[in-house]
Amino acid sequence: MNEIKFACPHCGQHIACDEGYCGYQIACPACEGAMIAPKLAAFGYGAPSKLSLALPVATPVPRASAAPGIARNWQARSKADPVRQALREEKIPDLVLGFLRTVVIVILAFAGAAVIALGILFAGCAISSRL
């Protein structure tokens, strides 16, 4: 593959990458700024008469800013969540929460025991196949 060389539009760092990255968004290894790797046509590989010694510059990727309403909307939705509201108001009895916690622990214990049993089984099969 051909190697292309260009400069970061943010910090001017010289970057070299394979032509497979042409047209894809990459991060500068120095400043971590986002940019699009330039296409091979920018380097004049297709037409040798148009070769230039000038170093092509990658185009910076425009940054989108988050709308301020998104954060407020998220907070409103989290306050309207019935499960969070019930937990906040302690409508769920401690007995139910304790029972659920116990069920989860038992399920995890059985899953761990199953993993250990399968490991012993497969280790025994591997040892017996060598004999």
XYZ file of N, CA and C in Angstrom:
393
model
N 0.837 -1.182 0.000
C 0.000 0.000 0.000
C 0.884 1.248 0.000
N 0.375 2.295 -0.568
C 1.090 3.569 -0.577
C 0.923 4.261 0.767
N 1.941 4.970 1.159
C 1.883 5.737 2.397
C 1.658 7.198 2.035
N 0.707 7.821 2.723
C 0.456 9.241 2.482
C 0.939 10.024 3.693
N 1.373 11.244 3.439
C 1.871 12.116 4.504
C 1.155 13.452 4.411
N 0.753 13.954 5.558
C 0.054 15.238 5.599
C 0.245 15.836 6.982
N -0.259 17.047 7.177
C -0.105 17.749 8.452
C -1.451 17.870 9.152
N -1.416 17.839 10.478
C -2.626 18.029 11.280
C -3.058 19.492 11.160
N -4.344 19.753 10.875
C -4.799 21.137 10.762
C -4.861 21.856 12.109
N -4.825 21.100 13.200
C -4.932 21.707 14.524
C -3.572 22.108 15.095
N -2.584 21.189 14.989
C -1.290 21.456 15.635
C -0.116 21.440 14.661
N -0.338 21.039 13.403
C 0.726 21.017 12.412
C 1.607 19.781 12.472
N 1.263 18.801 13.312
C 2.034 17.560 13.429
C 2.055 16.835 12.086
N 3.227 16.342 11.668
C 3.336 15.575 10.432
C 2.825 14.164 10.695
N 1.917 13.696 9.843
C 1.275 12.401 10.017
C 1.505 11.582 8.757
N 1.787 10.294 8.916
C 1.916 9.359 7.801
C 0.987 8.187 8.073
N 0.215 7.784 7.059
C -0.674 6.641 7.211
C -0.832 5.949 5.861
N -1.380 4.746 5.871
C -1.621 4.007 4.639
C -2.757 4.649 3.862
N -2.778 4.403 2.569
C -3.817 4.988 1.733
C -5.201 4.448 2.076
N -5.273 3.362 2.814
C -6.565 2.812 3.225
C -7.341 3.740 4.146
N -6.660 4.689 4.779
C -7.316 5.631 5.686
C -7.858 6.862 4.963
N -7.626 6.979 3.664
C -8.076 8.159 2.915
C -9.589 8.311 3.019
N -10.037 9.486 3.384
C -11.460 9.773 3.491
C -12.070 9.402 4.829
N -11.309 8.757 5.717
C -11.824 8.359 7.022
C -11.408 9.367 8.092
N -12.215 9.447 9.144
C -11.882 10.330 10.253
C -10.828 9.648 11.117
N -9.764 10.375 11.434
C -8.706 9.864 12.290
C -8.412 10.901 13.368
N -7.695 10.491 14.397
C -7.293 11.405 15.475
C -5.797 11.650 15.361
N -5.394 12.881 15.550
C -3.977 13.247 15.520
C -3.279 12.580 16.707
N -2.135 11.929 16.491
C -1.448 11.290 17.611
C -0.871 12.294 18.613
N -0.675 13.539 18.195
C -0.091 14.538 19.096
C -1.158 15.266 19.910
N -2.162 15.845 19.218
C -3.147 16.674 19.924
C -4.506 16.001 20.047
N -4.675 14.818 19.444
C -5.928 14.067 19.469
C -7.071 14.800 18.775
N -6.755 15.781 17.944
C -7.778 16.496 17.189
C -8.320 15.621 16.065
N -9.618 15.714 15.812
C -10.251 14.910 14.767
C -10.060 15.575 13.415
N -9.812 14.747 12.400
C -9.635 15.248 11.037
C -9.969 14.130 10.074
N -10.181 14.502 8.829
C -10.416 13.536 7.761
C -9.109 13.392 6.991
N -8.628 12.143 6.848
C -7.402 11.920 6.071
C -7.687 12.283 4.620
N -6.809 13.072 3.989
C -7.070 13.516 2.619
C -7.051 12.351 1.633
N -7.769 12.524 0.533
C -7.842 11.494 -0.509
C -6.557 11.507 -1.318
N -6.290 10.396 -2.003
C -5.071 10.280 -2.798
C -5.026 11.297 -3.925
N -6.180 11.696 -4.451
C -6.210 12.660 -5.551
C -5.575 13.982 -5.128
N -5.608 14.283 -3.844
C -5.014 15.530 -3.362
C -3.500 15.506 -3.495
N -2.926 14.316 -3.623
C -1.482 14.189 -3.716
C -1.000 14.095 -5.153
N -1.914 13.953 -6.100
C -1.528 13.913 -7.498
C -1.022 12.562 -7.962
N -1.423 11.455 -7.327
C -0.962 10.148 -7.765
C -1.516 9.774 -9.128
N -2.688 10.274 -9.435
C -3.304 9.935 -10.719
C -2.650 10.654 -11.878
N -2.132 11.841 -11.697
C -1.548 12.623 -12.781
C -0.159 13.096 -12.365
N 0.918 12.445 -12.886
C 2.268 12.816 -12.479
C 2.644 14.235 -12.866
N 1.979 14.815 -13.857
C 2.336 16.169 -14.264
C 1.876 17.211 -13.248
N 0.956 16.855 -12.354
C 0.423 17.817 -11.392
C 1.012 17.620 -9.998
N 2.180 16.977 -9.908
C 2.789 16.771 -8.599
C 3.223 18.104 -8.004
N 3.088 18.208 -6.721
C 3.434 19.446 -6.030
C 4.269 19.109 -4.805
N 5.169 19.977 -4.441
C 5.969 19.776 -3.245
C 5.280 20.323 -2.006
N 4.161 21.001 -2.178
C 3.431 21.563 -1.041
C 2.806 20.430 -0.240
N 2.855 20.549 1.061
C 2.294 19.546 1.947
C 0.796 19.792 2.086
N -0.065 18.849 1.649
C -1.507 19.065 1.765
C -1.937 19.046 3.229
N -2.950 19.804 3.529
C -3.452 19.915 4.893
C -4.802 19.227 4.963
N -4.984 18.399 5.982
C -6.257 17.719 6.175
C -7.306 18.725 6.619
N -8.549 18.460 6.259
C -9.630 19.366 6.647
C -10.105 19.024 8.050
N -10.283 20.012 8.918
C -10.762 19.718 10.263
C -12.228 19.305 10.239
N -12.592 18.459 11.181
C -13.966 17.997 11.300
C -14.733 19.012 12.135
N -15.879 19.516 11.639
C -16.649 20.471 12.442
C -17.189 19.794 13.700
N -17.121 20.489 14.795
C -17.591 19.945 16.065
C -19.020 20.401 16.325
N -19.851 19.449 16.671
C -21.243 19.762 16.973
C -21.371 20.023 18.468
N -22.048 21.079 18.826
C -22.246 21.368 20.244
C -23.590 20.795 20.681
N -23.611 20.284 21.884
C -24.838 19.717 22.417
C -25.797 20.843 22.787
N -27.038 20.627 22.482
C -28.049 21.627 22.811
C -28.251 21.654 24.324
N -28.396 22.834 24.925
C -28.563 22.894 26.379
C -29.861 22.254 26.846
N -30.840 22.130 25.977
C -32.110 21.531 26.359
C -32.013 20.038 26.597
N -30.990 19.399 26.034
C -30.852 17.956 26.190
C -30.588 17.610 27.649
N -29.705 18.342 28.300
C -29.381 18.060 29.698
C -30.604 18.271 30.587
N -31.321 19.345 30.344
C -32.516 19.600 31.158
C -33.575 18.530 30.910
N -33.721 18.102 29.655
C -34.708 17.085 29.319
C -34.337 15.760 29.982
N -33.046 15.424 30.035
C -32.607 14.191 30.671
C -32.926 14.221 32.160
N -32.678 15.361 32.802
C -32.966 15.464 34.229
C -34.463 15.349 34.484
N -35.267 15.918 33.601
C -36.719 15.827 33.775
C -37.183 14.388 33.622
N -36.594 13.659 32.640
C -36.984 12.267 32.440
C -36.548 11.399 33.615
N -35.368 11.658 34.176
C -34.906 10.839 35.297
C -35.774 11.082 36.531
N -36.299 12.296 36.684
C -37.186 12.568 37.817
C -38.547 11.913 37.615
N -38.953 11.726 36.352
C -40.256 11.136 36.073
C -40.208 9.611 36.065
N -39.030 8.998 36.183
C -38.893 7.548 36.160
C -39.577 6.964 37.396
N -40.584 6.090 37.227
C -41.335 5.589 38.385
C -40.493 4.726 39.323
N -39.532 3.981 38.792
C -38.707 3.141 39.664
C -37.832 4.008 40.559
N -37.189 5.014 39.963
C -36.360 5.913 40.772
C -37.209 6.668 41.791
N -38.392 7.062 41.361
C -39.260 7.802 42.273
C -39.685 6.902 43.433
N -40.000 5.640 43.141
C -40.401 4.719 44.202
C -39.246 4.453 45.161
N -38.040 4.313 44.617
C -36.882 4.115 45.485
C -36.608 5.353 46.324
N -36.787 6.522 45.709
C -36.532 7.767 46.419
C -37.537 7.938 47.559
N -38.776 7.556 47.316
C -39.820 7.711 48.327
C -39.922 6.486 49.228
N -39.041 5.497 49.009
C -39.000 4.270 49.798
C -40.344 3.556 49.816
N -41.000 3.479 48.657
C -42.251 2.742 48.564
C -41.998 1.244 48.453
N -40.812 0.857 47.975
C -40.482 -0.556 47.877
C -39.948 -0.997 49.241
N -40.594 -1.967 49.856
C -40.164 -2.393 51.194
C -38.757 -2.989 51.164
N -38.079 -2.856 52.292
C -36.731 -3.407 52.406
C -36.733 -4.920 52.256
N -37.830 -5.567 52.615
C -37.928 -7.015 52.496
C -37.822 -7.446 51.035
N -38.501 -6.726 50.140
C -38.466 -7.061 48.715
C -37.066 -6.830 48.159
N -36.451 -5.722 48.532
C -35.096 -5.447 48.054
C -34.111 -6.494 48.567
N -34.268 -6.910 49.811
C -33.407 -7.958 50.366
C -33.597 -9.277 49.649
N -34.847 -9.608 49.328
C -35.135 -10.844 48.601
C -34.516 -10.808 47.208
N -34.665 -9.693 46.515
C -34.082 -9.576 45.177
C -32.563 -9.684 45.231
N -31.960 -9.076 46.219
C -30.505 -9.149 46.375
C -30.076 -10.600 46.602
N -30.821 -11.344 47.425
C -30.507 -12.746 47.695
C -30.641 -13.588 46.437
N -31.688 -13.351 45.654
C -31.892 -14.100 44.410
C -30.729 -13.863 43.450
N -30.298 -12.635 43.326
C -29.182 -12.322 42.425
C -27.910 -13.013 42.900
N -27.650 -13.017 44.195
C -26.446 -13.665 44.731
C -26.488 -15.168 44.479
N -27.646 -15.788 44.676
C -27.772 -17.233 44.441
C -27.552 -17.559 42.968
N -28.113 -16.763 42.076
C -27.933 -16.998 40.636
C -26.461 -16.861 40.263
N -25.795 -15.852 40.783
C -24.368 -15.675 40.494
C -23.538 -16.821 41.064
N -23.908 -17.334 42.234
C -23.184 -18.460 42.826
C -23.336 -19.706 41.965
N -24.563 -19.978 41.490
C -24.774 -21.132 40.613
C -24.021 -20.975 39.295
N -24.001 -19.778 38.758
C -23.273 -19.546 37.506
C -21.778 -19.769 37.718
N -21.238 -19.301 38.824
C -19.823 -19.521 39.119
C -19.506 -20.994 39.299
N -20.384 -21.717 40.006
C -20.180 -23.156 40.194
C -20.238 -23.886 38.855
N -21.129 -23.472 37.967
C -21.228 -24.098 36.650
C -19.963 -23.862 35.839
N -19.411 -22.673 35.917
C -18.170 -22.370 35.190
C -17.030 -23.229 35.719
N -16.931 -23.367 37.024
C -15.871 -24.191 37.618
C -16.055 -25.652 37.225
N -17.296 -26.158 37.277
C -17.560 -27.549 36.908
C -17.212 -27.808 35.447
N -17.556 -26.895 34.564
C -17.214 -27.066 33.152
C -15.708 -27.025 32.945
N -15.013 -26.189 33.681
C -13.556 -26.144 33.587
C -12.926 -27.459 34.006
N -13.413 -28.039 35.094
C -12.899 -29.335 35.549
C -13.221 -30.414 34.527
N -14.423 -30.400 33.971
C -14.827 -31.387 32.971
C -13.935 -31.315 31.740
N -13.725 -30.107 31.214
C -12.905 -29.964 30.013
C -11.438 -30.265 30.303
N -10.962 -29.958 31.495
C -9.584 -30.293 31.847
C -9.418 -31.804 31.913
N -10.411 -32.501 32.455
C -10.363 -33.966 32.502
C -10.390 -34.572 31.114
N -11.193 -33.999 30.218
C -11.248 -34.493 28.837
C -9.918 -34.272 28.136
N -9.282 -33.141 28.382
C -8.001 -32.843 27.741
C -6.917 -33.780 28.247
N -6.938 -34.104 29.539
C -5.931 -35.004 30.107
C -6.142 -36.417 29.596
N -7.401 -36.875 29.551
C -7.668 -38.241 29.093
C -7.396 -38.404 27.600
N -7.516 -37.340 26.816
C -7.238 -37.458 25.380
C -5.741 -37.544 25.114
N -4.908 -37.072 26.035
C -3.451 -37.152 25.872
C -2.932 -38.552 26.197
N -3.697 -39.298 26.997
C -3.242 -40.641 27.399
C -3.446 -41.641 26.339
